[in-house]
C-alpha cells in the first residue's frame, strides 16, 4: 500500500464511513454484552464479544492509519504503533477462526452444549489473545517495527543488509499463520456445509445466513494474501485489489454487527433489558439427565428450538452455533 492510493477522495471517504460504522457496531455488541444480563450469561455471546473486540482493535488501527500515515509520526511512536498493528491484525484473524472452530465442534459432536464452550473458554481465549502476542513479540527481538511506507509495521529498510531476515519475519509472523488459519477454517466450513446438506430440509439453517460472515472473512484472507504477495515484488499496487482489501478489512466489525449483533434473540434480550423484564428460559434434558437452558446453548430467536441427534446439537435457525 502507498500514499498515492489514498489520494482518491472517494475511497478515503468511503473507508472513513465504513470504519466509523464498524467501530459503532463493535461498541454496540460489546456494550450489550456488559449491560444485558441475558446476553452476558451466554457463552456463545462471550465468543461474539471477543470477536467484536478483535474487530474493534483492527478497525481502530485502520482508522488511525488513514488519518495519520506513518511519515507524519515520529520514529518511537511509529515503532509502538507497529507493534499494536501486528497484534490487532493477527487477533482479527484468530477470533473468526475460533468462531468457525466452535461451530465445527457443535456440528461434529465435540461440543454438546454451551457448557462445553464455558469449560474450554480459557483455552479459546488463550489461543485468540495469546497467539497474537507470540507473533508480535518475535519481531521485537529483531527491532523490526517502524515506518513500512505509509503505515507502521515491519520496516523492510531495517534489513537492507540482510533482506532474507525480513522475509522470514513477514512470512513466519504474518502470511503463513493467517494462510493456515484461513485454510483450516475453509475445511471447517466445507464440512459444515456437507453436514447441513445431509440434514432434513426443515431442520437446515439457511446456508447464506450461516456462511455470510465467515465467507467474507475468507475473502478477506485471500485478498490480504494476494495483496501482500504482490507488494513483495511490485512497487505499485493493483488499485481494485488494494481498495477491496482496505474496505473489507475495515468493514469486519460492521459485518459482524449485521450478522450476529442484530439477530432476533439479541434484539429481544435488549428489549427485555430496557423494559426491566426478567426472561424465562425453557429447559431440556440431555442423555445424561442434566437440565440445560436453551438460552444457554445458543442464541435462539423466540419460539425456536434446536434440532438434535446422536452426533451434534445445532439450532435450525439463523446466527447460531
mmCIF file of C-alpha atoms in Angstrom:
data_model
loop_
_atom_site.group_PDB
_atom_site.id
_atom_site.type_symbol
_atom_site.label_atom_id
_atom_site.label_comp_id
_atom_site.label_asym_id
_atom_site.label_seq_id
_atom_site.Cartn_x
_atom_site.Cartn_y
_atom_site.Cartn_z
ATOM 1 C CA UNK A 1 0.000 0.000 0.000
ATOM 2 C CA UNK A 2 1.165 3.518 -0.669
ATOM 3 C CA UNK A 3 0.035 7.070 -0.120
ATOM 4 C CA UNK A 4 -0.880 7.644 -3.762
ATOM 5 C CA UNK A 5 -3.861 5.345 -3.438
ATOM 6 C CA UNK A 6 -5.284 7.403 -0.604
ATOM 7 C CA UNK A 7 -5.404 10.456 -2.871
ATOM 8 C CA UNK A 8 -8.669 9.089 -4.237
ATOM 9 C CA UNK A 9 -11.083 11.076 -2.099
ATOM 10 C CA UNK A 10 -13.972 8.695 -2.759
ATOM 11 C CA UNK A 11 -12.034 5.712 -1.424
ATOM 12 C CA UNK A 12 -10.833 7.739 1.545
ATOM 13 C CA UNK A 13 -14.347 8.941 2.394
ATOM 14 C CA UNK A 14 -15.912 5.509 1.951
ATOM 15 C CA UNK A 15 -13.176 3.904 4.060
ATOM 16 C CA UNK A 16 -13.757 6.518 6.760
ATOM 17 C CA UNK A 17 -17.518 5.902 6.807
ATOM 18 C CA UNK A 18 -17.095 2.114 6.907
ATOM 19 C CA UNK A 19 -14.555 2.437 9.734
ATOM 20 C CA UNK A 20 -16.912 4.559 11.827
ATOM 21 C CA UNK A 21 -19.806 2.141 11.220
ATOM 22 C CA UNK A 22 -17.574 -0.763 12.245
ATOM 23 C CA UNK A 23 -16.482 0.961 15.436
ATOM 24 C CA UNK A 24 -20.101 1.733 16.344
ATOM 25 C CA UNK A 25 -21.176 -1.832 15.548
ATOM 26 C CA UNK A 26 -18.405 -3.280 17.700
ATOM 27 C CA UNK A 27 -19.221 -0.902 20.557
ATOM 28 C CA UNK A 28 -22.883 -1.894 20.359
ATOM 29 C CA UNK A 29 -22.060 -5.598 20.725
ATOM 30 C CA UNK A 30 -19.523 -5.079 23.489
ATOM 31 C CA UNK A 31 -21.806 -2.768 25.482
ATOM 32 C CA UNK A 32 -24.787 -5.076 25.006
ATOM 33 C CA UNK A 33 -22.658 -7.890 26.416
ATOM 34 C CA UNK A 34 -21.734 -5.914 29.517
ATOM 35 C CA UNK A 35 -25.113 -4.317 30.224
ATOM 36 C CA UNK A 36 -27.614 -7.013 29.167
ATOM 37 C CA UNK A 37 -27.506 -9.820 31.697
ATOM 38 C CA UNK A 38 -29.303 -12.316 29.489
ATOM 39 C CA UNK A 39 -26.577 -11.949 26.858
ATOM 40 C CA UNK A 40 -23.714 -11.857 29.341
ATOM 41 C CA UNK A 41 -24.684 -15.269 30.723
ATOM 42 C CA UNK A 42 -24.450 -16.873 27.276
ATOM 43 C CA UNK A 43 -21.051 -18.449 26.498
ATOM 44 C CA UNK A 44 -21.962 -18.120 22.830
ATOM 45 C CA UNK A 45 -22.268 -14.342 23.109
ATOM 46 C CA UNK A 46 -18.998 -14.219 25.013
ATOM 47 C CA UNK A 47 -17.416 -15.564 21.833
ATOM 48 C CA UNK A 48 -19.140 -12.841 19.819
ATOM 49 C CA UNK A 49 -17.961 -10.233 22.345
ATOM 50 C CA UNK A 50 -14.329 -11.256 21.796
ATOM 51 C CA UNK A 51 -14.850 -11.291 18.050
ATOM 52 C CA UNK A 52 -16.224 -7.746 18.273
ATOM 53 C CA UNK A 53 -13.286 -6.649 20.442
ATOM 54 C CA UNK A 54 -10.779 -8.027 17.914
ATOM 55 C CA UNK A 55 -12.629 -6.247 15.090
ATOM 56 C CA UNK A 56 -12.656 -3.046 17.142
ATOM 57 C CA UNK A 57 -8.876 -3.146 17.600
ATOM 58 C CA UNK A 58 -8.342 -3.752 13.883
ATOM 59 C CA UNK A 59 -10.728 -1.010 12.788
ATOM 60 C CA UNK A 60 -9.157 1.461 15.201
ATOM 61 C CA UNK A 61 -5.778 0.701 13.675
ATOM 62 C CA UNK A 62 -7.046 1.251 10.139
ATOM 63 C CA UNK A 63 -8.837 4.464 11.039
ATOM 64 C CA UNK A 64 -5.723 5.819 12.738
ATOM 65 C CA UNK A 65 -3.558 4.878 9.742
ATOM 66 C CA UNK A 66 -5.897 6.647 7.310
ATOM 67 C CA UNK A 67 -5.840 9.804 9.421
ATOM 68 C CA UNK A 68 -2.160 9.693 10.422
ATOM 69 C CA UNK A 69 0.103 7.986 7.853
ATOM 70 C CA UNK A 70 3.482 6.890 9.121
ATOM 71 C CA UNK A 71 5.510 9.782 7.555
ATOM 72 C CA UNK A 72 3.660 12.137 9.918
ATOM 73 C CA UNK A 73 4.671 10.192 13.040
ATOM 74 C CA UNK A 74 7.944 10.187 14.947
ATOM 75 C CA UNK A 75 10.011 7.013 14.955
ATOM 76 C CA UNK A 76 9.302 5.988 18.542
ATOM 77 C CA UNK A 77 5.542 6.322 18.207
ATOM 78 C CA UNK A 78 5.571 4.523 14.864
ATOM 79 C CA UNK A 79 7.527 1.663 16.448
ATOM 80 C CA UNK A 80 4.904 1.301 19.199
ATOM 81 C CA UNK A 81 2.027 1.585 16.739
ATOM 82 C CA UNK A 82 3.631 -1.053 14.520
ATOM 83 C CA UNK A 83 3.517 -3.456 17.470
ATOM 84 C CA UNK A 84 -0.143 -2.613 18.030
ATOM 85 C CA UNK A 85 -0.924 -3.075 14.322
ATOM 86 C CA UNK A 86 0.701 -6.506 14.196
ATOM 87 C CA UNK A 87 -1.185 -7.670 17.288
ATOM 88 C CA UNK A 88 -4.542 -6.328 16.079
ATOM 89 C CA UNK A 89 -4.191 -7.923 12.645
ATOM 90 C CA UNK A 90 -3.298 -11.382 13.969
ATOM 91 C CA UNK A 91 -6.081 -11.248 16.601
ATOM 92 C CA UNK A 92 -8.601 -10.244 13.941
ATOM 93 C CA UNK A 93 -7.812 -13.478 12.103
ATOM 94 C CA UNK A 94 -7.683 -15.684 15.202
ATOM 95 C CA UNK A 95 -11.187 -14.972 16.503
ATOM 96 C CA UNK A 96 -13.101 -15.652 13.263
ATOM 97 C CA UNK A 97 -11.088 -18.876 13.096
ATOM 98 C CA UNK A 98 -12.204 -19.746 16.639
ATOM 99 C CA UNK A 99 -15.795 -18.928 15.699
ATOM 100 C CA UNK A 100 -15.550 -21.491 12.893
ATOM 101 C CA UNK A 101 -13.848 -23.988 15.202
ATOM 102 C CA UNK A 102 -16.651 -23.807 17.776
ATOM 103 C CA UNK A 103 -19.289 -24.072 15.055
ATOM 104 C CA UNK A 104 -17.499 -27.108 13.640
ATOM 105 C CA UNK A 105 -17.266 -28.646 17.122
ATOM 106 C CA UNK A 106 -21.040 -28.360 17.584
ATOM 107 C CA UNK A 107 -21.761 -29.888 14.209
ATOM 108 C CA UNK A 108 -19.486 -32.865 14.780
ATOM 109 C CA UNK A 109 -20.289 -33.711 18.390
ATOM 110 C CA UNK A 110 -17.220 -32.401 20.198
ATOM 111 C CA UNK A 111 -19.357 -29.703 21.844
ATOM 112 C CA UNK A 112 -22.812 -30.827 23.007
ATOM 113 C CA UNK A 113 -23.931 -27.698 24.853
ATOM 114 C CA UNK A 114 -22.769 -24.199 25.689
ATOM 115 C CA UNK A 115 -21.223 -25.594 28.870
ATOM 116 C CA UNK A 116 -18.516 -27.058 26.655
ATOM 117 C CA UNK A 117 -17.759 -23.522 25.459
ATOM 118 C CA UNK A 118 -17.769 -22.284 29.050
ATOM 119 C CA UNK A 119 -15.495 -25.068 30.317
ATOM 120 C CA UNK A 120 -12.997 -24.622 27.498
ATOM 121 C CA UNK A 121 -13.189 -20.874 27.116
ATOM 122 C CA UNK A 122 -9.848 -20.337 28.858
ATOM 123 C CA UNK A 123 -8.249 -22.354 26.041
ATOM 124 C CA UNK A 124 -10.214 -20.421 23.418
ATOM 125 C CA UNK A 125 -9.129 -17.096 24.944
ATOM 126 C CA UNK A 126 -5.538 -18.287 25.277
ATOM 127 C CA UNK A 127 -5.448 -19.036 21.571
ATOM 128 C CA UNK A 128 -7.359 -15.920 20.491
ATOM 129 C CA UNK A 129 -5.338 -13.404 22.504
ATOM 130 C CA UNK A 130 -2.171 -15.374 23.270
ATOM 131 C CA UNK A 131 -1.148 -16.478 19.787
ATOM 132 C CA UNK A 132 -1.078 -12.852 18.512
ATOM 133 C CA UNK A 133 1.259 -11.994 21.414
ATOM 134 C CA UNK A 134 3.708 -14.656 20.244
ATOM 135 C CA UNK A 135 3.776 -13.422 16.650
ATOM 136 C CA UNK A 136 4.013 -9.824 17.866
ATOM 137 C CA UNK A 137 6.935 -10.394 20.237
ATOM 138 C CA UNK A 138 9.174 -12.264 17.789
ATOM 139 C CA UNK A 139 9.800 -9.228 15.509
ATOM 140 C CA UNK A 140 10.654 -7.122 18.578
ATOM 141 C CA UNK A 141 13.812 -9.188 19.100
ATOM 142 C CA UNK A 142 14.890 -8.148 15.585
ATOM 143 C CA UNK A 143 13.937 -4.484 16.087
ATOM 144 C CA UNK A 144 11.723 -4.942 13.036
ATOM 145 C CA UNK A 145 8.937 -2.413 13.642
ATOM 146 C CA UNK A 146 8.964 1.023 12.083
ATOM 147 C CA UNK A 147 7.853 3.028 9.037
ATOM 148 C CA UNK A 148 6.670 0.476 6.443
ATOM 149 C CA UNK A 149 5.825 3.041 3.750
ATOM 150 C CA UNK A 150 2.701 4.927 4.775
ATOM 151 C CA UNK A 151 1.782 2.685 7.716
ATOM 152 C CA UNK A 152 3.665 1.485 10.782
ATOM 153 C CA UNK A 153 4.508 -2.203 10.680
ATOM 154 C CA UNK A 154 7.547 -4.336 9.801
ATOM 155 C CA UNK A 155 10.122 -1.956 8.322
ATOM 156 C CA UNK A 156 11.900 -3.525 5.348
ATOM 157 C CA UNK A 157 14.550 -0.796 5.275
ATOM 158 C CA UNK A 158 15.952 -2.010 8.590
ATOM 159 C CA UNK A 159 17.026 -5.229 6.848
ATOM 160 C CA UNK A 160 18.686 -3.871 3.709
ATOM 161 C CA UNK A 161 21.886 -5.701 4.607
ATOM 162 C CA UNK A 162 20.077 -8.969 5.202
ATOM 163 C CA UNK A 163 16.690 -8.871 3.419
ATOM 164 C CA UNK A 164 16.133 -12.590 3.943
ATOM 165 C CA UNK A 165 15.582 -11.975 7.668
ATOM 166 C CA UNK A 166 12.780 -9.527 6.886
ATOM 167 C CA UNK A 167 11.166 -12.025 4.503
ATOM 168 C CA UNK A 168 11.353 -14.765 7.150
ATOM 169 C CA UNK A 169 9.742 -12.466 9.717
ATOM 170 C CA UNK A 170 6.948 -11.318 7.423
ATOM 171 C CA UNK A 171 6.119 -14.823 6.265
ATOM 172 C CA UNK A 172 6.665 -16.554 9.602
ATOM 173 C CA UNK A 173 4.835 -13.997 11.745
ATOM 174 C CA UNK A 174 2.044 -12.961 9.390
ATOM 175 C CA UNK A 175 1.476 -14.587 5.985
ATOM 176 C CA UNK A 176 1.907 -18.228 6.973
ATOM 177 C CA UNK A 177 -0.212 -18.015 10.185
ATOM 178 C CA UNK A 178 -3.151 -16.284 8.503
ATOM 179 C CA UNK A 179 -2.906 -18.601 5.490
ATOM 180 C CA UNK A 180 -3.047 -21.655 7.753
ATOM 181 C CA UNK A 181 -5.970 -20.213 9.742
ATOM 182 C CA UNK A 182 -7.831 -19.499 6.530
ATOM 183 C CA UNK A 183 -7.089 -22.968 5.157
ATOM 184 C CA UNK A 184 -8.282 -24.744 8.317
ATOM 185 C CA UNK A 185 -11.436 -22.650 8.669
ATOM 186 C CA UNK A 186 -12.194 -23.318 4.990
ATOM 187 C CA UNK A 187 -12.074 -27.033 5.790
ATOM 188 C CA UNK A 188 -14.357 -26.437 8.772
ATOM 189 C CA UNK A 189 -16.998 -24.708 6.709
ATOM 190 C CA UNK A 190 -16.782 -27.273 3.927
ATOM 191 C CA UNK A 191 -17.550 -29.991 6.488
ATOM 192 C CA UNK A 192 -20.338 -27.873 7.980
ATOM 193 C CA UNK A 193 -21.948 -27.407 4.558
ATOM 194 C CA UNK A 194 -21.773 -31.153 3.969
ATOM 195 C CA UNK A 195 -23.387 -31.784 7.364
ATOM 196 C CA UNK A 196 -26.139 -29.236 6.691
ATOM 197 C CA UNK A 197 -26.909 -30.749 3.300
ATOM 198 C CA UNK A 198 -27.333 -34.161 4.923
ATOM 199 C CA UNK A 199 -29.978 -32.962 7.378
ATOM 200 C CA UNK A 200 -33.679 -32.753 6.607
ATOM 201 C CA UNK A 201 -34.717 -29.576 4.823
ATOM 202 C CA UNK A 202 -36.968 -28.400 7.662
ATOM 203 C CA UNK A 203 -34.026 -28.598 10.095
ATOM 204 C CA UNK A 204 -31.462 -26.839 7.946
ATOM 205 C CA UNK A 205 -30.227 -23.379 8.919
ATOM 206 C CA UNK A 206 -30.129 -21.030 5.899
ATOM 207 C CA UNK A 207 -26.696 -21.562 4.377
ATOM 208 C CA UNK A 208 -26.403 -17.995 3.106
ATOM 209 C CA UNK A 209 -27.013 -16.574 6.571
ATOM 210 C CA UNK A 210 -24.835 -19.198 8.249
ATOM 211 C CA UNK A 211 -21.856 -18.505 5.991
ATOM 212 C CA UNK A 212 -22.305 -14.744 5.488
ATOM 213 C CA UNK A 213 -19.655 -13.507 7.895
ATOM 214 C CA UNK A 214 -17.253 -16.482 7.560
ATOM 215 C CA UNK A 215 -17.446 -16.242 3.767
ATOM 216 C CA UNK A 216 -16.454 -12.588 3.814
ATOM 217 C CA UNK A 217 -13.695 -13.419 6.283
ATOM 218 C CA UNK A 218 -12.252 -15.980 3.849
ATOM 219 C CA UNK A 219 -12.454 -13.449 1.005
ATOM 220 C CA UNK A 220 -10.562 -11.029 3.221
ATOM 221 C CA UNK A 221 -7.880 -13.671 3.900
ATOM 222 C CA UNK A 222 -7.497 -14.268 0.174
ATOM 223 C CA UNK A 223 -7.327 -10.555 -0.663
ATOM 224 C CA UNK A 224 -4.837 -9.918 2.131
ATOM 225 C CA UNK A 225 -2.564 -12.735 0.977
ATOM 226 C CA UNK A 226 -2.676 -11.734 -2.700
ATOM 227 C CA UNK A 227 -2.212 -8.037 -1.929
ATOM 228 C CA UNK A 228 0.773 -8.679 0.346
ATOM 229 C CA UNK A 229 2.406 -11.109 -2.060
ATOM 230 C CA UNK A 230 2.003 -8.528 -4.813
ATOM 231 C CA UNK A 231 3.601 -5.874 -2.598
ATOM 232 C CA UNK A 232 6.682 -8.057 -2.164
ATOM 233 C CA UNK A 233 7.518 -7.975 -5.868
ATOM 234 C CA UNK A 234 5.932 -4.762 -7.156
ATOM 235 C CA UNK A 235 6.292 -1.096 -6.354
ATOM 236 C CA UNK A 236 2.733 -0.143 -7.332
ATOM 237 C CA UNK A 237 -0.496 -1.689 -6.106
ATOM 238 C CA UNK A 238 -3.385 -3.042 -8.152
ATOM 239 C CA UNK A 239 -6.000 -0.411 -7.415
ATOM 240 C CA UNK A 240 -9.114 -2.611 -7.141
ATOM 241 C CA UNK A 241 -7.300 -5.165 -5.002
ATOM 242 C CA UNK A 242 -5.896 -2.507 -2.706
ATOM 243 C CA UNK A 243 -9.302 -0.853 -2.355
ATOM 244 C CA UNK A 244 -11.127 -4.154 -1.708
ATOM 245 C CA UNK A 245 -8.519 -5.161 0.865
ATOM 246 C CA UNK A 246 -8.793 -1.792 2.612
ATOM 247 C CA UNK A 247 -12.588 -1.566 2.669
ATOM 248 C CA UNK A 248 -13.298 -5.203 3.547
ATOM 249 C CA UNK A 249 -10.722 -5.134 6.339
ATOM 250 C CA UNK A 250 -12.299 -2.005 7.827
ATOM 251 C CA UNK A 251 -15.819 -3.414 7.418
ATOM 252 C CA UNK A 252 -15.316 -6.553 9.529
ATOM 253 C CA UNK A 253 -16.771 -5.006 12.675
ATOM 254 C CA UNK A 254 -19.863 -3.747 10.853
ATOM 255 C CA UNK A 255 -20.382 -7.114 9.121
ATOM 256 C CA UNK A 256 -20.099 -8.859 12.487
ATOM 257 C CA UNK A 257 -22.741 -6.493 13.853
ATOM 258 C CA UNK A 258 -25.090 -7.162 10.917
ATOM 259 C CA UNK A 259 -24.632 -10.929 11.052
ATOM 260 C CA UNK A 260 -24.737 -11.558 14.811
ATOM 261 C CA UNK A 261 -25.461 -8.337 16.670
ATOM 262 C CA UNK A 262 -28.938 -7.848 15.187
ATOM 263 C CA UNK A 263 -30.372 -11.362 15.440
ATOM 264 C CA UNK A 264 -33.885 -11.661 16.843
ATOM 265 C CA UNK A 265 -32.539 -13.324 20.003
ATOM 266 C CA UNK A 266 -30.249 -10.379 20.708
ATOM 267 C CA UNK A 267 -32.916 -7.795 19.934
ATOM 268 C CA UNK A 268 -35.384 -9.494 22.257
ATOM 269 C CA UNK A 269 -32.816 -9.684 25.063
ATOM 270 C CA UNK A 270 -32.021 -5.975 24.741
ATOM 271 C CA UNK A 271 -35.710 -5.114 24.619
ATOM 272 C CA UNK A 272 -36.370 -7.092 27.800
ATOM 273 C CA UNK A 273 -33.422 -5.411 29.488
ATOM 274 C CA UNK A 274 -34.723 -1.945 28.634
ATOM 275 C CA UNK A 275 -38.215 -2.862 29.810
ATOM 276 C CA UNK A 276 -36.859 -4.325 33.032
ATOM 277 C CA UNK A 277 -38.272 -7.767 32.310
ATOM 278 C CA UNK A 278 -36.669 -10.947 33.575
ATOM 279 C CA UNK A 279 -36.651 -13.526 30.806
ATOM 280 C CA UNK A 280 -37.604 -17.090 31.443
ATOM 281 C CA UNK A 281 -35.908 -19.903 29.681
ATOM 282 C CA UNK A 282 -37.065 -23.304 28.584
ATOM 283 C CA UNK A 283 -35.024 -26.294 29.531
ATOM 284 C CA UNK A 284 -34.397 -29.697 28.164
ATOM 285 C CA UNK A 285 -32.668 -32.754 29.487
ATOM 286 C CA UNK A 286 -29.822 -34.343 27.594
ATOM 287 C CA UNK A 287 -28.972 -38.016 27.507
ATOM 288 C CA UNK A 288 -27.095 -37.704 30.803
ATOM 289 C CA UNK A 289 -30.085 -36.227 32.655
ATOM 290 C CA UNK A 290 -28.571 -32.744 33.007
ATOM 291 C CA UNK A 291 -31.007 -29.844 32.678
ATOM 292 C CA UNK A 292 -29.653 -27.302 30.202
ATOM 293 C CA UNK A 293 -31.256 -23.967 29.360
ATOM 294 C CA UNK A 294 -31.959 -23.487 25.676
ATOM 295 C CA UNK A 295 -30.833 -19.905 26.082
ATOM 296 C CA UNK A 296 -27.518 -21.182 27.414
ATOM 297 C CA UNK A 297 -26.972 -23.476 24.441
ATOM 298 C CA UNK A 298 -27.019 -20.791 21.803
ATOM 299 C CA UNK A 299 -28.566 -17.534 20.680
ATOM 300 C CA UNK A 300 -32.101 -18.613 19.786
ATOM 301 C CA UNK A 301 -34.886 -16.500 18.340
ATOM 302 C CA UNK A 302 -38.041 -16.820 20.424
ATOM 303 C CA UNK A 303 -40.154 -19.839 19.684
ATOM 304 C CA UNK A 304 -37.400 -21.876 18.026
ATOM 305 C CA UNK A 305 -35.729 -24.973 19.413
ATOM 306 C CA UNK A 306 -32.509 -26.705 18.431
ATOM 307 C CA UNK A 307 -32.541 -29.871 16.403
ATOM 308 C CA UNK A 308 -30.576 -32.708 17.942
ATOM 309 C CA UNK A 309 -29.360 -36.154 17.099
ATOM 310 C CA UNK A 310 -26.683 -38.510 18.328
ATOM 311 C CA UNK A 311 -23.855 -36.698 16.568
ATOM 312 C CA UNK A 312 -24.403 -32.983 17.059
ATOM 313 C CA UNK A 313 -26.554 -30.238 18.538
ATOM 314 C CA UNK A 314 -27.247 -27.271 16.331
ATOM 315 C CA UNK A 315 -30.236 -24.932 16.188
ATOM 316 C CA UNK A 316 -32.160 -24.916 12.939
ATOM 317 C CA UNK A 317 -32.245 -21.127 12.670
ATOM 318 C CA UNK A 318 -30.050 -18.204 11.838
ATOM 319 C CA UNK A 319 -26.916 -16.917 13.561
ATOM 320 C CA UNK A 320 -26.351 -19.795 15.939
ATOM 321 C CA UNK A 321 -23.602 -22.105 16.900
#
